[in-house]
Amino acid sequence: MRTSLNVRPIAEVRTMYAFVERNFRLAKRYLSWEVVHIFYSLINAMTIGLIGYATPSSQRAETTLYLVIGALLWGYLSILFDEVANSISYERWEGTIEYTFMAPIRRLTHLLGTCLYGATYGMIRTLIVLVAIAWFFRLPLSHANLWSAILVLIVSSLSFMGLGLIAAVLPLLSTERGAQATHIIQGVILLISGIYYPVTILPHWVQWMSWLSPATYALNMSREALLHGAGLDQLWLPLVELALIGVILVPIGLAIFVAAERYAMRTGRLKRNG
Amino acid sequence: MNLELKSTQSLESSNPSGFVPDGPPVIHCEHVCKRFYEPVEPGDGDVVRRGWLGRRKREVMAVDDVTFDAHRGEVLGILGANGSGKSTLIRLISTLLFPDSGVVEVFGMDAVKQPQAIRRRINRVSVEASFFKKLSAMENLMFAGRLYGLPPAETRQRAGAILERLGFSRGKMHASLENMSRGQQQKVSIARAFMTRPELLLLDEPTTGLDPKSRRDVQDFVEDIIAERKTTMILTTHDMAEAERLCDRVAILDRGRLVVLDTPRALKQMAGPNVQSFEDVFFAFVGKDWKEVVEDEDFA
């Protein structure tokens, strides 16, 4: 058993891996649900992509790709957000929350392990859907800069981890209402981020909110990279901005979570049934 | 008959197990209080307004001015009805709850200020076997092992040995926990706690609801651990015979207050000359029939 309070990077990584391993094992046990989720994501992306086929043939390919990028990126970011934000709800439902919280691990390690799983799992699911969609639509990716798009995906993960951590506080404080609130937050991000349309079509009183959402920046850059082949020379500034949002949001999320944990310990909310 | 609070330190004189406290206390609780605020129900008397919305709440004193020490290698039993504060006390010691007032020290460290250092040296078995039920026993144990810094091979070896001692067949270790009986799940829970070799173990009704064989298996295992006298244990139980058999001292809680704390033999003596069983001891100090208390909980 560990006896020192000093940070030992290898031990911390092993602890983070514990969450990744456990969650992948759970995904394996719920394999039929995983198949259903992937099937639904695939059909959802196809349905949205097919809207592009209603446009004139000169715009068809670009519109379809525009929509598919939205569906795929939103698919990934919402999985990441869901996994992080609802990680506490899952622990409550299974009754393991007290065991996880009294384990001798840093909260930072615990939450980063959850984020690492969310990002890995989200990427695998998105990759499966991407391959199927690319084959179905014969997506015109000859001009696409895939490396830039992948970098955007990685950088945007950071800010969505931060958002997820902030949202994870809600189920920590109230099981049912917290889970409900995370869905509302997710819905608002979906509305304001221009997933399937340019944010300029939003009413003015909503439009300003789109600039608060990291998904807006991520989508703009992904579309630039995949539709117009934009490279790092063109995207570096918004990428730095997106990274900065993440660098700010993750510690804020952690700080809020730790404060909420202390509140839960003071008020007795840290128990299995909430 | 309700007797006054009595807390004696007569371990040496009256403990049949021969346990003698040694060194500083492992647990030191001093004037610990914990209250909760619950939603108001019709007929509730003491209503207070809480929070920035000033919502009406009912104040529940879960732990009320509790003071006691537990020493290295000691098995301290806690008896009480549902809502008497047993589980709250366990949560306070296990660093999952902050006291409103008073001091909770474990291994000489403050449970509020140094929870991390305490957590490395303690573990817990709760009344519900809390696991990811879709996973197998071994998958759950591997996860727990990693959280406590155990290499997978060591987890497999330690957990396997404990489960075998508990009469848990090796073939079942890779089956999903959702298909196992409560007794089998509780054995896995016990393996999870003991495999980390904690210096302090908090057993919160570990045998409640188990079939007679599983109960005996668990009690025998705990008795073997007690014989080594390396682990301090806090045991809450509904089984009076279990408390009498396993515990060096027994505390009785009633509505959050520590009514009495002493060795089983001393408690019997204090309760009066006509006291035969430990159920009678409970009645003497709390004024409630133990069987009724347990039946009430079954219906709760």
Coordinates of C-alpha atoms in Angstrom, one line a residue:
Chain A
M1 CA 0.0 0.0 0.0
R2 CA 1.2 3.5 -0.7
T3 CA 2.6 5.3 2.3
S4 CA 3.9 8.5 0.8
L5 CA 1.9 11.6 -0.1
N6 CA 4.4 12.6 -2.7
V7 CA 3.2 12.7 -6.3
R8 CA 4.5 9.6 -8.1
P9 CA 3.7 10.0 -11.8
I10 CA 3.8 6.3 -12.7
A11 CA 1.5 5.5 -9.8
E12 CA -0.9 8.3 -10.8
V13 CA -1.0 7.1 -14.4
R14 CA -1.7 3.5 -13.1
T15 CA -4.6 4.9 -11.1
M16 CA -5.9 6.9 -14.1
Y17 CA -5.7 3.7 -16.1
A18 CA -7.9 1.9 -13.4
F19 CA -10.8 4.1 -14.5
V20 CA -10.1 3.6 -18.2
E21 CA -9.9 -0.2 -17.8
R22 CA -13.0 -0.4 -15.6
N23 CA -15.1 1.6 -18.0
F24 CA -13.9 -0.3 -21.1
R25 CA -14.8 -3.5 -19.2
L26 CA -18.2 -2.1 -18.5
A27 CA -18.6 -1.2 -22.2
K28 CA -17.7 -4.8 -23.1
R29 CA -20.3 -6.1 -20.7
Y30 CA -22.9 -3.8 -22.2
L31 CA -21.8 -4.7 -25.7
S32 CA -25.3 -5.0 -27.2
W33 CA -26.0 -1.4 -26.0
E34 CA -22.7 -0.3 -27.5
V35 CA -23.9 -1.7 -30.9
V36 CA -27.2 0.1 -30.5
H37 CA -25.5 3.4 -29.7
I38 CA -23.2 3.1 -32.7
F39 CA -26.1 2.1 -34.9
Y40 CA -28.1 5.1 -33.7
S41 CA -25.1 7.5 -34.1
L42 CA -24.6 6.2 -37.6
I43 CA -28.2 6.6 -38.7
N44 CA -28.3 10.0 -37.1
A45 CA -25.2 11.2 -39.0
M46 CA -26.6 9.6 -42.3
T47 CA -30.0 11.3 -41.8
I48 CA -28.4 14.7 -41.3
G49 CA -26.0 14.2 -44.1
L50 CA -28.9 13.3 -46.5
I51 CA -30.4 16.8 -45.9
G52 CA -27.5 17.9 -48.1
Y53 CA -28.9 15.9 -51.0
A54 CA -31.9 18.2 -51.0
T55 CA -29.7 21.1 -52.1
P56 CA -28.7 21.8 -55.8
S57 CA -26.1 19.3 -57.2
S58 CA -23.4 22.0 -57.3
Q59 CA -23.6 22.5 -53.5
R60 CA -24.5 19.0 -52.6
A61 CA -21.1 17.5 -51.8
E62 CA -20.0 20.6 -49.7
T63 CA -23.3 20.8 -47.8
T64 CA -23.3 17.1 -47.1
L65 CA -19.8 17.3 -45.7
Y66 CA -20.6 20.4 -43.8
L67 CA -23.5 18.6 -42.1
V68 CA -21.6 15.4 -41.5
I69 CA -18.7 17.3 -39.9
G70 CA -21.3 18.8 -37.5
A71 CA -22.8 15.4 -36.7
L72 CA -19.5 13.7 -36.2
L73 CA -17.9 16.4 -34.1
W74 CA -21.0 16.8 -32.0
G75 CA -21.2 13.0 -31.6
Y76 CA -17.7 13.0 -30.2
L77 CA -18.0 16.0 -28.0
S78 CA -21.3 15.0 -26.6
I79 CA -19.9 11.5 -25.7
L80 CA -17.0 13.1 -24.0
F81 CA -19.2 15.5 -22.1
D82 CA -21.6 12.8 -21.2
E83 CA -19.0 10.4 -19.9
V84 CA -17.3 13.0 -17.7
A85 CA -20.5 14.8 -16.5
N86 CA -22.4 11.6 -15.7
S87 CA -19.5 9.6 -14.2
I88 CA -20.7 10.6 -10.7
S89 CA -24.3 9.6 -11.6
Y90 CA -23.1 6.1 -12.7
E91 CA -21.2 5.7 -9.4
R92 CA -24.4 6.7 -7.5
W93 CA -26.6 4.3 -9.4
E94 CA -24.2 1.4 -8.9
G95 CA -23.7 2.3 -5.2
T96 CA -19.9 2.6 -5.5
I97 CA -19.6 6.3 -5.0
E98 CA -18.5 6.1 -1.3
Y99 CA -15.9 3.5 -2.1
T100 CA -14.4 5.6 -4.9
F101 CA -14.4 8.7 -2.8
M102 CA -12.8 7.1 0.2
A103 CA -10.1 5.4 -1.9
P104 CA -6.6 6.9 -1.4
I105 CA -6.5 8.7 -4.8
R106 CA -6.2 12.3 -5.8
R107 CA -9.4 13.7 -7.2
L108 CA -7.4 15.1 -10.0
T109 CA -6.2 11.6 -10.9
H110 CA -9.7 10.2 -10.6
L111 CA -11.3 12.9 -12.9
L112 CA -8.5 12.8 -15.4
G113 CA -8.9 9.1 -15.6
T114 CA -12.5 9.6 -16.4
C115 CA -11.7 12.2 -19.0
L116 CA -9.1 10.0 -20.6
Y117 CA -11.7 7.2 -20.9
G118 CA -14.3 9.6 -22.3
A119 CA -11.9 10.9 -25.0
T120 CA -10.6 7.4 -26.0
Y121 CA -14.1 5.9 -26.1
G122 CA -15.5 8.9 -27.9
M123 CA -12.8 8.7 -30.5
I124 CA -13.3 5.0 -31.1
R125 CA -17.1 5.5 -31.6
T126 CA -16.6 8.5 -33.8
L127 CA -14.0 6.7 -35.9
I128 CA -16.4 3.8 -36.5
V129 CA -19.2 6.2 -37.6
L130 CA -16.7 8.2 -39.7
V131 CA -15.6 5.2 -41.7
A132 CA -19.2 4.1 -42.4
I133 CA -20.3 7.6 -43.3
A134 CA -17.3 8.2 -45.6
W135 CA -18.1 5.0 -47.4
F136 CA -21.9 5.8 -47.6
F137 CA -21.6 9.3 -48.9
R138 CA -18.3 8.9 -50.8
L139 CA -17.2 12.1 -49.0
P140 CA -15.0 14.4 -51.0
L141 CA -12.0 14.4 -48.8
S142 CA -9.4 15.0 -51.4
H143 CA -8.9 18.6 -50.4
A144 CA -9.3 17.9 -46.7
N145 CA -6.4 18.4 -44.2
L146 CA -7.0 15.5 -41.9
W147 CA -4.1 16.2 -39.6
S148 CA -5.4 19.7 -38.9
A149 CA -8.9 18.2 -38.2
I150 CA -7.4 15.6 -35.8
L151 CA -5.5 18.3 -34.0
V152 CA -8.7 20.4 -33.6
L153 CA -10.4 17.3 -32.2
I154 CA -7.7 16.8 -29.6
V155 CA -7.5 20.4 -28.6
S156 CA -11.3 20.7 -28.4
S157 CA -11.4 17.7 -26.1
L158 CA -9.6 19.7 -23.4
S159 CA -12.3 22.4 -23.2
F160 CA -15.1 19.8 -23.2
M161 CA -13.4 17.9 -20.4
G162 CA -13.5 21.2 -18.5
L163 CA -17.2 21.7 -19.3
G164 CA -17.8 18.1 -18.3
L165 CA -16.1 18.5 -15.0
I166 CA -18.2 21.6 -14.2
A167 CA -21.3 19.7 -15.1
A168 CA -20.2 16.6 -13.1
V169 CA -20.7 18.8 -10.0
L170 CA -24.4 18.7 -10.5
P171 CA -25.0 15.0 -10.0
L172 CA -22.6 15.2 -7.0
L173 CA -25.0 17.6 -5.3
S174 CA -28.3 16.1 -6.5
T175 CA -28.6 12.7 -8.2
E176 CA -31.7 13.2 -10.3
R177 CA -31.8 16.9 -10.8
G178 CA -28.1 16.9 -11.5
A179 CA -28.5 14.4 -14.3
Q180 CA -31.4 16.4 -15.7
A181 CA -29.3 19.7 -15.6
T182 CA -26.4 18.1 -17.5
H183 CA -28.9 17.2 -20.3
I184 CA -30.1 20.8 -20.4
I185 CA -26.5 22.1 -20.6
Q186 CA -25.8 19.7 -23.4
G187 CA -29.0 20.9 -25.2
V188 CA -27.9 24.5 -24.9
I189 CA -24.4 23.8 -26.3
L190 CA -26.1 22.0 -29.2
L191 CA -28.3 25.0 -29.9
I192 CA -25.7 27.7 -29.7
S193 CA -22.6 26.1 -31.3
G194 CA -23.7 26.0 -34.9
I195 CA -23.5 22.2 -35.2
Y196 CA -25.7 22.0 -38.3
Y197 CA -26.0 25.7 -39.3
P198 CA -23.9 28.9 -39.2
V199 CA -24.3 30.7 -35.9
T200 CA -25.1 33.8 -37.8
I201 CA -28.7 32.5 -38.4
L202 CA -29.4 32.4 -34.7
P203 CA -31.4 35.3 -33.2
H204 CA -29.1 38.1 -32.0
W205 CA -29.9 37.6 -28.3
V206 CA -28.7 34.0 -28.6
Q207 CA -25.8 34.6 -31.0
W208 CA -23.5 36.1 -28.5
M209 CA -23.7 32.9 -26.5
S210 CA -22.2 30.9 -29.3
W211 CA -18.9 32.6 -28.8
L212 CA -18.8 31.2 -25.2
S213 CA -19.1 27.7 -26.5
P214 CA -15.8 25.9 -27.3
A215 CA -17.7 23.7 -29.8
T216 CA -18.3 26.8 -32.0
Y217 CA -14.5 27.3 -32.5
A218 CA -13.9 23.5 -32.9
L219 CA -16.6 23.3 -35.6
N220 CA -15.3 26.3 -37.5
M221 CA -11.8 25.0 -37.5
S222 CA -12.8 21.4 -38.4
R223 CA -14.9 22.7 -41.4
E224 CA -12.0 24.9 -42.5
A225 CA -9.7 21.9 -42.3
L226 CA -11.9 19.4 -44.0
L227 CA -13.8 21.6 -46.5
H228 CA -11.1 24.0 -47.5
G229 CA -7.9 22.1 -46.5
A230 CA -6.8 24.7 -44.0
G231 CA -3.5 23.9 -42.4
L232 CA -1.8 24.9 -39.2
D233 CA -0.5 28.1 -40.7
Q234 CA -4.1 29.3 -41.0
L235 CA -5.6 27.7 -37.9
W236 CA -2.9 28.3 -35.3
L237 CA -4.4 31.3 -33.8
P238 CA -7.9 29.9 -33.2
L239 CA -6.3 26.7 -32.1
V240 CA -4.3 28.6 -29.5
E241 CA -7.5 30.3 -28.4
L242 CA -9.3 27.0 -28.1
A243 CA -6.4 25.5 -26.2
L244 CA -6.5 28.5 -23.9
I245 CA -10.2 27.9 -23.2
G246 CA -9.4 24.3 -22.3
V247 CA -6.4 25.3 -20.1
I248 CA -8.7 27.7 -18.2
L249 CA -11.8 25.4 -18.1
V250 CA -10.1 22.3 -16.8
P251 CA -8.6 23.8 -13.6
I252 CA -11.9 25.8 -13.1
G253 CA -13.8 22.5 -13.4
L254 CA -11.5 20.7 -11.0
A255 CA -11.7 23.6 -8.4
I256 CA -15.5 23.7 -8.6
F257 CA -15.6 19.9 -8.3
V258 CA -13.4 19.8 -5.2
A259 CA -15.4 22.6 -3.6
A260 CA -18.6 20.7 -4.3
E261 CA -17.1 17.5 -2.9
R262 CA -16.3 19.3 0.3
Y263 CA -19.9 20.7 0.4
A264 CA -21.2 17.2 -0.2
M265 CA -19.1 15.9 2.7
R266 CA -20.4 18.6 4.9
T267 CA -24.1 18.1 4.1
G268 CA -24.0 14.3 3.8
R269 CA -24.8 14.2 0.1
L270 CA -21.9 11.8 -0.7
K271 CA -23.9 8.7 -0.3
R272 CA -25.1 6.0 -2.7
N273 CA -28.7 7.2 -3.2
G274 CA -27.9 10.9 -3.1
Chain B
M1 CA -35.5 0.8 32.6
N2 CA -33.2 3.4 31.2
L3 CA -29.8 3.6 32.7
E4 CA -27.5 6.7 32.7
L5 CA -24.7 7.0 30.2
K6 CA -21.8 4.9 31.4
S7 CA -18.4 4.6 29.8
T8 CA -15.9 2.6 31.7
Q9 CA -12.4 1.7 30.7
S10 CA -12.5 -1.7 32.3
L11 CA -11.0 -3.7 29.5
E12 CA -8.3 -5.3 31.5
S13 CA -10.7 -6.4 34.3
S14 CA -13.7 -7.7 32.5
N15 CA -12.9 -8.5 28.9
P16 CA -13.1 -12.3 28.3
S17 CA -11.1 -12.0 25.1
G18 CA -8.1 -10.7 27.1
F19 CA -7.6 -7.7 24.9
V20 CA -5.4 -5.0 26.4
P21 CA -5.2 -1.6 24.7
D22 CA -1.8 -0.6 23.7
G23 CA -0.4 2.7 22.6
P24 CA -2.3 5.8 21.4
P25 CA -5.9 5.3 20.2
V26 CA -6.4 4.5 16.5
I27 CA -9.8 6.4 16.6
H28 CA -10.3 9.3 18.8
C29 CA -13.8 10.9 18.7
E30 CA -14.4 13.8 21.0
H31 CA -17.8 15.6 21.4
V32 CA -18.7 14.8 17.8
C33 CA -21.9 16.2 16.5
K34 CA -23.5 15.8 13.1
R35 CA -26.9 17.0 12.0
F36 CA -28.7 16.7 8.7
Y37 CA -31.6 18.7 7.3
E38 CA -34.3 16.7 5.6
P39 CA -37.4 17.7 3.7
V40 CA -40.3 18.5 5.9
E41 CA -43.1 15.9 6.1
P42 CA -46.7 16.5 7.5
G43 CA -46.7 16.5 11.3
D44 CA -43.0 17.4 11.7
G45 CA -42.4 19.6 14.7
D46 CA -38.9 21.2 14.7
V47 CA -38.9 23.0 11.4
V48 CA -36.0 25.3 10.5
R49 CA -35.4 27.5 7.4
R50 CA -32.2 26.6 5.5
G51 CA -30.2 27.7 2.5
W52 CA -30.5 30.9 0.5
L53 CA -34.0 30.1 -0.5
G54 CA -35.0 29.6 3.1
R55 CA -36.6 26.3 2.5
R56 CA -38.3 24.6 5.4
K57 CA -36.3 21.6 6.7
R58 CA -36.5 19.2 9.5
E59 CA -33.4 19.0 11.6
V60 CA -32.1 15.5 12.4
M61 CA -29.4 15.1 15.0
A62 CA -27.6 12.0 13.6
V63 CA -24.7 12.0 16.0
D64 CA -25.0 13.9 19.2
D65 CA -21.9 14.7 21.3
V66 CA -20.3 11.3 20.9
T67 CA -16.9 10.7 22.6
F68 CA -14.9 7.5 22.5
D69 CA -11.5 6.0 21.7
A70 CA -10.7 2.7 19.9
H71 CA -7.3 1.1 20.2
R72 CA -5.0 -0.9 18.0
G73 CA -6.3 -4.4 17.4
E74 CA -9.5 -3.8 19.2
V75 CA -12.9 -4.8 17.9
L76 CA -15.5 -2.2 18.9
G77 CA -19.1 -3.1 18.3
I78 CA -21.8 -0.4 17.7
L79 CA -25.4 -1.4 18.3
G80 CA -28.4 0.7 17.7
A81 CA -31.8 0.9 15.9
N82 CA -32.3 2.3 12.4
G83 CA -31.4 6.0 12.5
S84 CA -29.5 5.8 15.7
G85 CA -26.4 7.2 14.0
K86 CA -24.3 4.0 13.4
S87 CA -23.7 4.5 9.7
T88 CA -23.2 8.3 10.1
L89 CA -20.5 7.5 12.7
I90 CA -18.8 5.1 10.3
R91 CA -19.0 7.7 7.5
L92 CA -17.4 10.3 9.8
I93 CA -14.5 8.0 10.6
S94 CA -14.1 6.9 7.0
T95 CA -13.6 10.6 6.0
L96 CA -16.8 10.7 3.9
L97 CA -18.5 13.2 6.2
F98 CA -17.3 16.3 8.0
P99 CA -18.5 16.7 11.6
D100 CA -20.4 19.8 12.5
S101 CA -18.4 20.1 15.7
G102 CA -16.0 18.0 17.7
V103 CA -12.9 16.1 16.7
V104 CA -12.6 12.9 14.7
E105 CA -9.0 11.7 14.7
V106 CA -7.8 8.5 13.0
F107 CA -4.2 7.3 13.6
G108 CA -3.7 10.7 15.3
M109 CA -4.7 12.6 12.2
D110 CA -7.6 14.9 11.8
A111 CA -10.2 13.3 9.5
V112 CA -11.2 16.7 8.0
K113 CA -7.7 18.0 7.5
Q114 CA -5.8 14.9 6.5
P115 CA -8.3 12.6 4.9
Q116 CA -5.9 11.3 2.2
A117 CA -3.3 10.0 4.7
I118 CA -6.1 8.3 6.6
R119 CA -7.7 6.7 3.6
R120 CA -4.5 4.8 2.7
R121 CA -4.7 2.9 6.0
I122 CA -8.5 2.1 6.2
N123 CA -11.2 0.2 4.4
R124 CA -14.8 -0.5 4.8
V125 CA -17.5 -3.1 4.2
S126 CA -21.0 -1.7 4.0
V127 CA -24.4 -3.3 4.4
E128 CA -24.9 -3.1 0.6
A129 CA -22.3 -4.9 -1.5
S130 CA -21.6 -1.9 -3.7
F131 CA -20.1 -2.9 -7.0
F132 CA -20.5 -2.5 -10.7
K133 CA -22.8 -5.5 -10.9
K134 CA -22.3 -6.2 -14.6
L135 CA -18.6 -6.7 -13.9
S136 CA -17.2 -9.9 -12.5
A137 CA -15.9 -10.2 -8.9
M138 CA -12.3 -10.2 -10.2
E139 CA -12.9 -7.2 -12.4
N140 CA -14.3 -5.2 -9.5
L141 CA -11.4 -6.3 -7.3
M142 CA -8.8 -5.4 -9.9
F143 CA -10.3 -1.9 -10.1
A144 CA -10.2 -1.6 -6.3
G145 CA -6.7 -3.0 -6.2
R146 CA -5.5 -0.4 -8.6
L147 CA -7.0 2.4 -6.6
Y148 CA -5.0 1.2 -3.6
G149 CA -1.8 0.9 -5.6
L150 CA -1.8 -2.9 -5.7
P151 CA -0.2 -4.6 -8.8
P152 CA -2.7 -6.8 -10.6
A153 CA -0.9 -10.0 -9.8
E154 CA -0.9 -9.2 -6.1
T155 CA -4.6 -8.3 -6.2
R156 CA -5.4 -11.6 -7.9
Q157 CA -3.3 -13.5 -5.3
R158 CA -4.6 -11.7 -2.2
A159 CA -8.2 -11.6 -3.3
G160 CA -8.2 -15.2 -4.5
A161 CA -6.8 -16.3 -1.1
I162 CA -9.4 -14.4 0.9
L163 CA -12.3 -15.6 -1.3
E164 CA -11.1 -19.2 -1.0
R165 CA -11.0 -18.8 2.8
L166 CA -14.6 -17.5 2.6
G167 CA -15.7 -20.6 0.7
F168 CA -16.1 -18.7 -2.6
S169 CA -15.3 -21.0 -5.5
R170 CA -12.6 -19.9 -8.0
G171 CA -14.9 -20.7 -10.9
K172 CA -17.2 -17.9 -9.8
M173 CA -14.6 -15.2 -9.7
H174 CA -15.1 -14.4 -13.4
A175 CA -18.8 -14.5 -13.4
S176 CA -20.9 -11.3 -13.4
L177 CA -21.8 -10.2 -9.9
E178 CA -25.4 -9.5 -10.9
N179 CA -25.9 -13.3 -11.0
M180 CA -24.6 -13.9 -7.5
S181 CA -26.5 -14.2 -4.2
R182 CA -26.2 -11.4 -1.6
G183 CA -24.0 -13.7 0.5
Q184 CA -21.6 -14.2 -2.4
Q185 CA -21.5 -10.5 -3.2
Q186 CA -20.8 -9.7 0.4
K187 CA -17.9 -12.1 0.4
V188 CA -16.4 -10.2 -2.5
S189 CA -17.0 -7.0 -0.6
I190 CA -15.1 -8.4 2.3
A191 CA -12.2 -9.5 0.0
R192 CA -12.1 -6.0 -1.4
A193 CA -11.7 -4.5 2.0
F194 CA -9.2 -7.1 3.4
M195 CA -7.0 -7.4 0.4
T196 CA -5.7 -3.9 1.0
R197 CA -4.6 -5.0 4.5
P198 CA -6.1 -2.0 6.3
E199 CA -5.0 -1.1 9.8
L200 CA -8.6 0.0 10.5
L201 CA -11.6 -1.8 9.1
L202 CA -15.1 -0.4 9.3
L203 CA -17.6 -3.2 9.1
D204 CA -21.1 -1.7 8.7
E205 CA -23.5 -4.5 9.2
P206 CA -21.4 -7.0 7.1
T207 CA -23.7 -10.0 7.9
T208 CA -27.1 -8.4 7.7
G209 CA -29.4 -10.3 5.3
L210 CA -27.0 -13.1 4.7
D211 CA -28.0 -16.8 4.8
P212 CA -26.8 -18.7 7.8
K213 CA -23.9 -20.4 6.0
S214 CA -22.6 -17.1 4.5
R215 CA -23.0 -15.4 7.9
R216 CA -20.9 -18.1 9.6
D217 CA -18.3 -18.0 6.9
V218 CA -17.9 -14.2 7.3
Q219 CA -17.9 -14.4 11.1
D220 CA -15.3 -17.2 11.1
F221 CA -13.1 -15.2 8.7
V222 CA -13.4 -12.0 10.8
E223 CA -12.6 -14.0 13.9
D224 CA -9.4 -15.3 12.3
I225 CA -8.4 -11.7 11.5
I226 CA -9.2 -10.7 15.1
A227 CA -6.9 -13.4 16.4
E228 CA -3.9 -11.8 14.6
R229 CA -4.7 -8.5 16.5
K230 CA -3.2 -6.3 13.8
T231 CA -6.4 -4.7 12.5
T232 CA -8.7 -2.4 14.5
M233 CA -12.3 -3.0 13.6
I234 CA -15.5 -1.1 14.1
L235 CA -18.4 -3.4 13.7
T236 CA -22.0 -2.3 13.5
T237 CA -24.4 -5.2 13.6
H238 CA -28.0 -6.3 14.2
D239 CA -26.8 -9.7 15.4
M240 CA -26.5 -9.6 19.2
A241 CA -24.7 -12.9 19.4
E242 CA -22.3 -11.7 16.8
A243 CA -21.6 -8.6 18.8
E244 CA -21.0 -10.6 22.0
R245 CA -18.9 -13.1 20.2
L246 CA -16.6 -10.8 18.2
C247 CA -16.4 -7.5 20.1
D248 CA -14.0 -6.5 22.8
R249 CA -16.3 -3.6 23.7
V250 CA -19.7 -2.6 22.6
A251 CA -21.2 0.8 22.3
I252 CA -25.0 1.4 22.2
L253 CA -26.3 4.4 20.3
D254 CA -29.8 5.8 20.6
R255 CA -31.0 8.8 18.6
G256 CA -27.4 9.8 17.9
R257 CA -26.2 9.6 21.5
L258 CA -23.8 7.2 23.0
V259 CA -25.7 5.6 25.7
V260 CA -23.1 3.2 27.0
L261 CA -19.7 1.7 26.1
D262 CA -18.0 -1.2 27.7
T263 CA -17.1 -4.8 27.4
P264 CA -20.0 -7.2 26.8
R265 CA -19.5 -8.8 30.2
A266 CA -19.5 -5.3 32.0
L267 CA -22.6 -4.3 30.1
K268 CA -24.4 -7.3 31.3
Q269 CA -23.4 -6.6 34.9
M270 CA -24.4 -3.0 34.6
A271 CA -27.8 -3.9 33.1
G272 CA -28.8 -5.7 36.2
P273 CA -28.9 -9.1 37.9
N274 CA -31.8 -10.5 35.8
V275 CA -30.2 -9.9 32.5
Q276 CA -29.7 -13.1 30.5
S277 CA -29.1 -12.1 26.9
F278 CA -27.6 -9.2 25.0
E279 CA -31.1 -8.3 23.9
D280 CA -31.9 -7.7 27.5
V281 CA -28.9 -5.4 27.8
F282 CA -30.1 -3.3 24.9
F283 CA -33.6 -3.1 26.5
A284 CA -32.1 -2.1 29.8
F285 CA -30.1 0.8 28.3
V286 CA -32.4 2.0 25.5
G287 CA -35.8 1.0 26.8
K288 CA -36.8 -0.6 23.4
D289 CA -37.2 -4.3 22.7
W290 CA -34.5 -5.4 20.3
K291 CA -36.7 -7.7 18.3
E292 CA -39.2 -4.9 17.7
V293 CA -36.3 -2.6 16.6
V294 CA -35.1 -5.2 14.1
E295 CA -38.6 -5.9 12.8
D296 CA -39.3 -2.1 12.4
E297 CA -36.1 -2.0 10.2
D298 CA -37.3 -4.9 8.1
F299 CA -40.5 -2.9 7.3
A300 CA -38.7 0.4 6.9

